[in-house]
Each structure stands twice: as C-alpha cells, then as structure tokens.
C-alpha cells in the first residue's frame, strides 16, 4: 500500500468519514506546502503531550503546568454541590458555553448499547464512583444529562442503578434533565412520550 | 383557461401543493373512472353539510343529529376542570389519539405572526373568552399547548395576556406545557433555551 | 366512517399523499367558503366531460368541439415524419414547453416493471401499433424518450422489440435519446454507464 | 491557543469540514493510543516525500524509484493518441477505475470561476501546452472531460480557446464528452439543455 492509500486508511477511521472524503483529505494535503504539513504532523504527534485528561472530570484539557485538574475542576468559584454527568467532551463543551450551569462535570466517556454484556467497559463507571466517594461531603446533587435516544436512556438507567445506594448513603439527590417540548417541537407531529412529559411538567 | 388548468389552480391552493404536484393530481383524476370522480365531487360538495363546527371547542365534527356539540364536548365523563388550548384541528387529533389527556379542548384556529396588527382576527379570541365565561364555575386550569416556534410563542404570550384578568377573577390557573429535552434531543447539539428549560425542570 | 374520514381516504389515493397530508387537505377545505367547495366539486365532476383523450397521441386535452384529435395532433404544421414516445402526460408537457421538438407524440400511459408478466396491460401497446400502421406512409423516425431508470430501460427494450418488425417493414428508423453527461453531472461522482455513454458520444 | 484548538483550526481547513466536525476529529484522536497518533503524524509529514507529481499528467503518485513519470504515463501499452483533460485527481481516479478509457490523462488542477481575471493562475495552462507540444507527433485527440456546471463549462470554453490554434497546427482533434440523459434522468423533470443535447445526440 502506498502513502496516499495508507493515509486514506487513517482518515477513514475518523468519525463520519468515508473512503471518498478520506481521499479528498489526502489530495488536499498534497496541494499544501511543506510547512503546513509539518505543522499538522507536529500537532498530531504532540497532541497527547500537550493535553491531559482531568483526574476529576476526565475531560481533555491543555496541561500547562503539572496540574492534573482542569481549569474548571480547579476553579475555586465552582459550585461543588452539583455534579453533571455527560456522555462526551463535546456535550460538555456545548453545555459549558451556554453559561447557565455553575457546577462540576463528569465525562462518562461513552454510552451503553441496549443488551450490552459488559456495560462497565463502555463507560467510566468505576471512576465515577471514586469521584463521588471523594466528594461525598460537598456533593448534594448528581444531574444525569444524557441524550434522549435509546442508548442514552439505557445508559441513564444503568448509571442511576449503580449510583442509587451510594446516593442514599451520602444523602445525594439524583436528578435527570426535565423533559417536555423543546425548540422546534410542533404539536401536530410531537410523539406521545414527549407530550406526556410536557403535560406532566406543565406549570 | 381549460378544465385541466382550472382544476390545477384549485389544487395549487391546497396546503403544501405546488404547480407540478397539482398537475399530477389532475392527471391522476383523469385516469380514474367516472364513479370515483363522482364520489370525490360529492364528498367535497357535501363536506360542510355533513360536518359541523362544535359550538364549544370549535373543532369540525360529523353532525349526525341536531347537536351543536361534538362527541368530546358532550361526553359526560370528560374532565370539565381542564381546558387545553391548541392551534388547529390536527394538533387536537394528534393529542387526542395519545389518550393521556382527559379534559376539554379549544381550537384557536390559527396563530399570531410576530408584529401582527390585528391579532384578534387571526385566532378565535372572542369565542375563547365566551367559553371561559360560560364554564367559569367548573374550570380550574387552562393549559396552553402551542408549538415551540416564534409564531407559537407569540400566540402563547398574546393568549396569556388576554386571559390573565379573567383567570384571576374566576381563580383559574393558566399553565403551559413543560419544556425540556424531547425525544431525539442530543446534548451535543441542543440549543440553549431547551437546555435551560431542561435544567430548570430537572427532577 | 364520517365525511371527514371518507374524504381523507379519497385524498390518500392521490399520488404522493399520505394520511397526514390527506387530513390537512380536508381541514383546509373545511375552512373554505361554500363557493370554493362548489367550484372544486364541479370541476372534479365535469373534468372528464370537459376533457377528451386524443385518439392519436392519447394525451388528455380540452375538448372544445367534436374533435377527437388534440391541438398538436391536428396542427397542420407539425412534423409528421417524427413520433416521440413518452411515458406520461407530464413528460409530454415538460418536453413540449421547451419548444425544441417539432414532431408528433405518443403517450404510452405507463411503464413496464421488471419481470412484469403482462406487459401489454401496463402500456398502450396495441394503440401504438395501430397509430404506426395508420401513419406508416409519412413516418420516418420513432424516438423513444423514456426515463433512465430500471423501469424506463425495461419499457424501452420492450417497446423496441414490439416495434422492430413493423419499423423494418415500413422503413422507419427507431432511435433513443442520446446519453451522456447531463446538467449537474460531476465527473468525480459520475457512474460508469453515464461516463461510457459520454465517452462513446463525444464529439 | 491550546493544542486542542490549534489542531481544530487545522482540520477546519480540510475540504467540507466545519468547526464542530473538526473538534470531533481532535477528540477522536485524543482517545487513540500513542502508536496510532505517531503513525498518522509520520504519514502526514512524509506524504510529500513518498509522493511525486507526475511530470507528464501532473497527478500525484507514489514515487518508488527516481521516476518522474507515474505508472500510467510510463505504461508502454497506453494509447498515446488520446489525452483526456480532467479537473482533479479524484476525477481521474473515478474514471480510471471504470476501465473504459485506454489513453493518457492530464490533470488541470482546478477550474476557472466565471469572470475570473487571472484564469491562467487557476489551472495548469502552461504545463498543458508544454505537454501537447511534447507529444504532438503521437497525439490525435484531446478529450475535454469537465463537470457540467457553470465553472466546468467556463473552464471548458477557456481550455478550448487556448488549445485551438495548437490543435489546428498539429492536426489534433478536440472533443468533449457527449451530453444527454444520464443515469437517473426523469423526463418529467429534465432541464431543457439536457433534453436538447439528448435529442441532438439520439441514435
């Protein structure tokens, strides 16, 4: 396999990229000058050196000094009574930039497919329990913020179950994001689940 | 203008139908036998004779006898303490078939565009007030069930405003459907409004 | 079944119309005044009285007088040496309004699905043969103008086969529309069939 | 700017990639192990060392030895009487894998936007002329194979014009790919240009 094909294979592993677009990426790179390629190459090879995974929320962040905590987890003004559990880094980013939630985060690192035999391998279950144990004195609420689709629901039920006893023991409330009509919902087409939740949560 | 073009013009007035599809409808009818055309013609011409508009909820229904109330409004088992206000007949139909709301309905008959100068002409405002006056002794809650888009929100604010005093006077609660994550919402892409509502309504 | 449901059923038979849109049509009609409904009803019931099927090309046309030939087939300036065979009335309309083909038309009235057992029932095969027999002295070319999809290709092969002997007997040329790149074709994505035709027909 | 953001910026330059997908790429890489990142980094940095641009057709190819000609241009069995001009490497790849064209290729390297002031900077105009001069004794036909869209048409006219005198001088025929119906064309929706070409090229 030649260099063009090998690099195409690598790009095909990128999320959402098929053979055709992978090849377009390679031809695009071929038209770039040497400096651009060197820079990209360097950024890729040093990505992990420049980046740490926060020992507290498990998101990736730029590691400037020796800190093992990201800027949010080490922010003294953060509301330590709340911990929001999200699936992945981009979920965290989307929520963070809204600026409406002042508490801590935890990145699960995945979701659990329906009928998965080894659910603990799909998410950071053990790490989540450790974090809760460590913060048990301050924590008052755990907010499960997962997408509303079958895998998200399955993950939510699973996480709820593994946290139940722990939450009771330390008197921590477990909540889930409210459900109802969201931007764009038209009542002519709304599904029964959504409407029922909206009716229940009316006010 | 010939018959094909005239009928095409009529079909072009149908919601969501452009010139091309209107013409396809006409050519489709041309391939149907005389009986089918007669039947369709008769159903159209007698539609309004066979149908009444309920004097209470203003939806269209089949008028069997002399009744001016539809089967839902005249159902003795209906929960008369609740009135749900929806925009149009198909919204009512979608909600009704879910079987989760036991109360009464009112069809507004439209929405109010932003900056509309004559909002009362766009919806059944006067009729709504009349219905509430008439049912003031039993009514305990008015549920505004409008789509989550700019026109829906505008209509909701307008209706809320015109009902405010009336509701206070007769001690009727005005509620809106709960907002939050709906089926299919992914947190990576969710908008700020929806997330804020979901956060506020968590539980 | 009530009037609303009955009319909904009728509209569901229209090409491309599902249950939901059929119902929207009915509710739309319920909001129209009596005159509009009467007019629509009358146009539907009289559609076939006002319209004839041309005895020569089999398209539908407005029958003003007793003529059994449409305005195109009875136009003395038409190029009688050419006959273009198309699938349906809307194909004819699209081609006619381009103003680039001066000859006669014949509407097949359908296409033949792959593996169809009774192909002659799907198209006006017998009528086509009759028309060719009738015009054998003037006809020099039959142009098969069918869509480039599996059913169109199947129909094209079938029609070619049934006309072969006839065409040879009367010295009529059978042609098909040229194939190659069409508006919007991008060579990065073009399929092999299209490219091969384009290469063969280069010039 | 941190490493995550810097790499995101680089991926945003890739064709068809926006901010959101660029970020997904980075988070995807963060979950990969060090070996994978090293491999990708190395492939990117060595891409140009491993790859040459053919001095004859200007496409990129793997340079095994000191050859400056790609495997197709140096293939002794290639039909040297034909030269097909295409816009870009992926167009060449799509056509090559069909296996229906035995001649040589030339990659223009771009298209010329309508009203472009410096067209020669957008395509390999000078190199094309050089190649033709160099092969004038064998060349019999130049096939312009450009996409059927405004920029493609503009480029085609421009290239035709600059080759005109040269072609006449050396008695080389200039052809363009045939136009007509392509796979998927439906006559109900076909545009006038496509139909006219199909009618002209019927046979």
mmCIF file of C-alpha atoms in Angstrom, chain B:
data_model
loop_
_atom_site.group_PDB
_atom_site.id
_atom_site.type_symbol
_atom_site.label_atom_id
_atom_site.label_comp_id
_atom_site.label_asym_id
_atom_site.label_seq_id
_atom_site.Cartn_x
_atom_site.Cartn_y
_atom_site.Cartn_z
ATOM 1 C CA UNK B 1 -58.388 28.549 -19.132
ATOM 2 C CA UNK B 2 -59.354 24.966 -19.751
ATOM 3 C CA UNK B 3 -60.660 22.390 -17.267
ATOM 4 C CA UNK B 4 -57.244 20.822 -16.622
ATOM 5 C CA UNK B 5 -55.681 24.200 -15.856
ATOM 6 C CA UNK B 6 -58.626 25.364 -13.743
ATOM 7 C CA UNK B 7 -58.545 22.280 -11.558
ATOM 8 C CA UNK B 8 -54.765 22.575 -11.328
ATOM 9 C CA UNK B 9 -55.247 26.108 -9.986
ATOM 10 C CA UNK B 10 -57.645 24.819 -7.310
ATOM 11 C CA UNK B 11 -55.220 22.105 -6.151
ATOM 12 C CA UNK B 12 -52.406 24.656 -6.005
ATOM 13 C CA UNK B 13 -54.313 26.314 -3.132
ATOM 14 C CA UNK B 14 -54.068 23.115 -1.063
ATOM 15 C CA UNK B 15 -51.506 23.319 1.741
ATOM 16 C CA UNK B 16 -48.037 22.304 0.549
ATOM 17 C CA UNK B 17 -49.006 21.733 -3.094
ATOM 18 C CA UNK B 18 -47.113 23.401 -5.939
ATOM 19 C CA UNK B 19 -47.863 23.616 -9.623
ATOM 20 C CA UNK B 20 -46.228 20.339 -10.552
ATOM 21 C CA UNK B 21 -47.980 18.217 -7.946
ATOM 22 C CA UNK B 22 -51.296 19.983 -8.610
ATOM 23 C CA UNK B 23 -50.993 18.917 -12.233
ATOM 24 C CA UNK B 24 -50.156 15.356 -11.224
ATOM 25 C CA UNK B 25 -53.367 15.310 -9.189
ATOM 26 C CA UNK B 26 -55.375 16.334 -12.253
ATOM 27 C CA UNK B 27 -53.774 13.720 -14.497
ATOM 28 C CA UNK B 28 -54.303 11.158 -11.753
ATOM 29 C CA UNK B 29 -58.020 12.038 -11.686
ATOM 30 C CA UNK B 30 -58.181 11.777 -15.471
ATOM 31 C CA UNK B 31 -57.139 8.131 -15.209
ATOM 32 C CA UNK B 32 -59.830 7.346 -12.622
ATOM 33 C CA UNK B 33 -63.247 6.081 -13.637
ATOM 34 C CA UNK B 34 -66.420 8.179 -13.546
ATOM 35 C CA UNK B 35 -67.640 6.685 -10.259
ATOM 36 C CA UNK B 36 -64.516 7.680 -8.395
ATOM 37 C CA UNK B 37 -64.765 11.239 -9.672
ATOM 38 C CA UNK B 38 -68.464 11.456 -8.800
ATOM 39 C CA UNK B 39 -67.762 10.222 -5.311
ATOM 40 C CA UNK B 40 -64.945 12.683 -4.737
ATOM 41 C CA UNK B 41 -67.051 15.515 -6.152
ATOM 42 C CA UNK B 42 -69.984 14.625 -3.896
ATOM 43 C CA UNK B 43 -67.810 14.337 -0.788
ATOM 44 C CA UNK B 44 -66.347 17.767 -1.465
ATOM 45 C CA UNK B 45 -69.690 19.437 -2.102
ATOM 46 C CA UNK B 46 -71.363 17.876 0.926
ATOM 47 C CA UNK B 47 -68.396 18.170 3.270
ATOM 48 C CA UNK B 48 -69.803 21.165 5.075
ATOM 49 C CA UNK B 49 -73.345 19.820 5.206
ATOM 50 C CA UNK B 50 -72.101 16.630 6.844
ATOM 51 C CA UNK B 51 -69.817 18.496 9.186
ATOM 52 C CA UNK B 52 -70.475 20.965 11.982
ATOM 53 C CA UNK B 53 -68.155 23.176 13.917
ATOM 54 C CA UNK B 54 -68.535 22.437 17.619
ATOM 55 C CA UNK B 55 -70.032 25.440 19.434
ATOM 56 C CA UNK B 56 -67.827 24.675 22.396
ATOM 57 C CA UNK B 57 -64.360 23.621 21.188
ATOM 58 C CA UNK B 58 -64.734 24.873 17.580
ATOM 59 C CA UNK B 59 -63.347 21.739 16.006
ATOM 60 C CA UNK B 60 -65.026 20.196 12.993
ATOM 61 C CA UNK B 61 -67.026 17.020 13.593
ATOM 62 C CA UNK B 62 -69.596 14.877 11.871
ATOM 63 C CA UNK B 63 -73.055 16.203 12.638
ATOM 64 C CA UNK B 64 -75.330 13.210 12.981
ATOM 65 C CA UNK B 65 -78.283 14.800 14.727
ATOM 66 C CA UNK B 66 -79.086 18.373 15.578
ATOM 67 C CA UNK B 67 -76.342 18.557 18.196
ATOM 68 C CA UNK B 68 -74.099 21.615 18.124
ATOM 69 C CA UNK B 69 -71.601 19.998 20.482
ATOM 70 C CA UNK B 70 -69.049 17.453 19.333
ATOM 71 C CA UNK B 71 -68.818 13.999 20.905
ATOM 72 C CA UNK B 72 -65.968 15.022 23.182
ATOM 73 C CA UNK B 73 -67.580 18.202 24.469
ATOM 74 C CA UNK B 74 -70.836 16.350 25.094
ATOM 75 C CA UNK B 75 -69.162 13.357 26.756
ATOM 76 C CA UNK B 76 -70.396 13.305 30.396
ATOM 77 C CA UNK B 77 -67.151 11.680 31.559
ATOM 78 C CA UNK B 78 -64.901 14.452 30.341
ATOM 79 C CA UNK B 79 -62.842 16.279 32.966
ATOM 80 C CA UNK B 80 -64.501 19.707 32.898
ATOM 81 C CA UNK B 81 -61.962 21.291 35.192
ATOM 82 C CA UNK B 82 -59.331 21.428 32.429
ATOM 83 C CA UNK B 83 -59.303 23.243 29.082
ATOM 84 C CA UNK B 84 -56.440 22.702 26.668
ATOM 85 C CA UNK B 85 -55.953 25.373 24.026
ATOM 86 C CA UNK B 86 -54.410 24.172 20.754
ATOM 87 C CA UNK B 87 -53.799 25.872 17.432
ATOM 88 C CA UNK B 88 -55.581 23.627 14.976
ATOM 89 C CA UNK B 89 -57.681 20.503 14.400
ATOM 90 C CA UNK B 90 -54.712 18.262 13.523
ATOM 91 C CA UNK B 91 -52.955 19.256 16.763
ATOM 92 C CA UNK B 92 -56.099 18.194 18.618
ATOM 93 C CA UNK B 93 -56.207 14.898 16.697
ATOM 94 C CA UNK B 94 -52.575 14.071 17.448
ATOM 95 C CA UNK B 95 -53.017 14.780 21.167
ATOM 96 C CA UNK B 96 -56.409 13.076 21.438
ATOM 97 C CA UNK B 97 -55.211 9.788 19.975
ATOM 98 C CA UNK B 98 -52.441 9.586 22.608
ATOM 99 C CA UNK B 99 -55.174 9.080 25.202
ATOM 100 C CA UNK B 100 -53.296 10.803 28.024
ATOM 101 C CA UNK B 101 -55.344 13.971 28.495
ATOM 102 C CA UNK B 102 -58.882 13.612 29.882
ATOM 103 C CA UNK B 103 -60.049 17.243 29.735
ATOM 104 C CA UNK B 104 -61.691 19.610 27.279
ATOM 105 C CA UNK B 105 -60.143 21.307 24.250
ATOM 106 C CA UNK B 106 -60.410 24.621 22.463
ATOM 107 C CA UNK B 107 -59.181 25.100 18.884
ATOM 108 C CA UNK B 108 -57.732 28.597 18.444
ATOM 109 C CA UNK B 109 -57.967 28.340 14.664
ATOM 110 C CA UNK B 110 -54.611 29.948 13.945
ATOM 111 C CA UNK B 111 -51.505 31.587 15.281
ATOM 112 C CA UNK B 112 -50.466 35.223 15.506
ATOM 113 C CA UNK B 113 -47.466 36.243 13.409
ATOM 114 C CA UNK B 114 -44.853 38.465 15.064
ATOM 115 C CA UNK B 115 -45.833 42.152 14.675
ATOM 116 C CA UNK B 116 -49.343 41.268 13.510
ATOM 117 C CA UNK B 117 -51.513 44.395 13.712
ATOM 118 C CA UNK B 118 -54.848 42.720 14.132
ATOM 119 C CA UNK B 119 -54.140 39.674 16.287
ATOM 120 C CA UNK B 120 -57.807 39.126 17.185
ATOM 121 C CA UNK B 121 -58.571 38.405 13.535
ATOM 122 C CA UNK B 122 -56.064 35.575 13.451
ATOM 123 C CA UNK B 123 -57.458 33.491 16.312
ATOM 124 C CA UNK B 124 -60.816 32.811 17.987
ATOM 125 C CA UNK B 125 -60.087 35.261 20.811
ATOM 126 C CA UNK B 126 -63.653 36.408 21.471
ATOM 127 C CA UNK B 127 -65.029 32.859 21.339
ATOM 128 C CA UNK B 128 -62.365 31.715 23.805
ATOM 129 C CA UNK B 129 -63.373 34.391 26.294
ATOM 130 C CA UNK B 130 -67.039 33.438 25.870
ATOM 131 C CA UNK B 131 -66.303 29.754 26.506
ATOM 132 C CA UNK B 132 -64.364 30.567 29.653
ATOM 133 C CA UNK B 133 -67.162 32.833 30.946
ATOM 134 C CA UNK B 134 -69.635 30.053 30.276
ATOM 135 C CA UNK B 135 -67.587 27.408 32.081
ATOM 136 C CA UNK B 136 -66.205 29.594 34.867
ATOM 137 C CA UNK B 137 -67.778 27.560 37.636
ATOM 138 C CA UNK B 138 -66.168 24.271 36.697
ATOM 139 C CA UNK B 139 -62.906 25.399 35.111
ATOM 140 C CA UNK B 140 -59.797 25.135 37.272
ATOM 141 C CA UNK B 141 -56.984 25.109 34.737
ATOM 142 C CA UNK B 142 -56.315 26.361 31.227
ATOM 143 C CA UNK B 143 -53.405 24.594 29.522
ATOM 144 C CA UNK B 144 -51.761 26.450 26.653
ATOM 145 C CA UNK B 145 -50.476 23.799 24.241
ATOM 146 C CA UNK B 146 -48.755 25.646 21.409
ATOM 147 C CA UNK B 147 -45.834 24.712 19.183
ATOM 148 C CA UNK B 148 -42.363 25.903 20.215
ATOM 149 C CA UNK B 149 -41.563 28.253 17.367
ATOM 150 C CA UNK B 150 -41.676 32.051 17.046
ATOM 151 C CA UNK B 151 -45.332 32.246 15.995
ATOM 152 C CA UNK B 152 -46.363 29.730 18.623
ATOM 153 C CA UNK B 153 -44.541 31.672 21.341
ATOM 154 C CA UNK B 154 -46.046 34.957 20.179
ATOM 155 C CA UNK B 155 -49.524 33.442 20.223
ATOM 156 C CA UNK B 156 -48.930 31.979 23.660
ATOM 157 C CA UNK B 157 -47.925 35.360 25.089
ATOM 158 C CA UNK B 158 -50.913 37.030 23.488
ATOM 159 C CA UNK B 159 -53.443 34.485 24.721
ATOM 160 C CA UNK B 160 -51.920 34.559 28.198
ATOM 161 C CA UNK B 161 -52.340 38.329 28.284
ATOM 162 C CA UNK B 162 -55.990 38.353 27.230
ATOM 163 C CA UNK B 163 -56.858 35.609 29.739
ATOM 164 C CA UNK B 164 -54.912 36.997 32.693
ATOM 165 C CA UNK B 165 -57.609 39.111 34.324
ATOM 166 C CA UNK B 166 -60.333 36.604 33.565
ATOM 167 C CA UNK B 167 -58.324 33.802 35.106
ATOM 168 C CA UNK B 168 -57.612 35.818 38.204
ATOM 169 C CA UNK B 169 -61.252 36.836 38.557
ATOM 170 C CA UNK B 170 -62.514 33.250 38.399
ATOM 171 C CA UNK B 171 -59.498 31.718 40.112
ATOM 172 C CA UNK B 172 -58.437 29.646 37.108
ATOM 173 C CA UNK B 173 -54.809 28.579 36.817
ATOM 174 C CA UNK B 174 -53.111 29.178 33.445
ATOM 175 C CA UNK B 175 -50.362 26.680 32.638
ATOM 176 C CA UNK B 176 -48.141 25.942 29.658
ATOM 177 C CA UNK B 177 -46.746 22.595 28.587
ATOM 178 C CA UNK B 178 -43.427 21.767 30.225
ATOM 179 C CA UNK B 179 -40.243 22.365 28.290
ATOM 180 C CA UNK B 180 -37.079 20.369 28.256
ATOM 181 C CA UNK B 181 -35.424 17.602 26.313
ATOM 182 C CA UNK B 182 -37.733 15.881 23.863
ATOM 183 C CA UNK B 183 -37.372 12.576 22.049
ATOM 184 C CA UNK B 184 -34.287 12.740 19.872
ATOM 185 C CA UNK B 185 -32.600 15.677 21.610
ATOM 186 C CA UNK B 186 -28.823 15.204 21.607
ATOM 187 C CA UNK B 187 -26.930 17.264 24.145
ATOM 188 C CA UNK B 188 -24.108 17.868 21.695
ATOM 189 C CA UNK B 189 -26.487 19.882 19.535
ATOM 190 C CA UNK B 190 -29.165 21.087 21.956
ATOM 191 C CA UNK B 191 -29.909 24.806 21.948
ATOM 192 C CA UNK B 192 -29.500 26.986 24.981
ATOM 193 C CA UNK B 193 -33.243 27.603 25.502
ATOM 194 C CA UNK B 194 -34.055 23.922 25.555
ATOM 195 C CA UNK B 195 -31.158 23.086 27.873
ATOM 196 C CA UNK B 196 -32.010 25.872 30.296
ATOM 197 C CA UNK B 197 -35.604 24.678 30.492
ATOM 198 C CA UNK B 198 -34.441 21.103 30.959
ATOM 199 C CA UNK B 199 -32.075 22.191 33.722
ATOM 200 C CA UNK B 200 -34.778 24.237 35.453
ATOM 201 C CA UNK B 201 -37.287 21.410 35.192
ATOM 202 C CA UNK B 202 -34.943 18.643 36.295
ATOM 203 C CA UNK B 203 -36.196 16.258 38.883
#
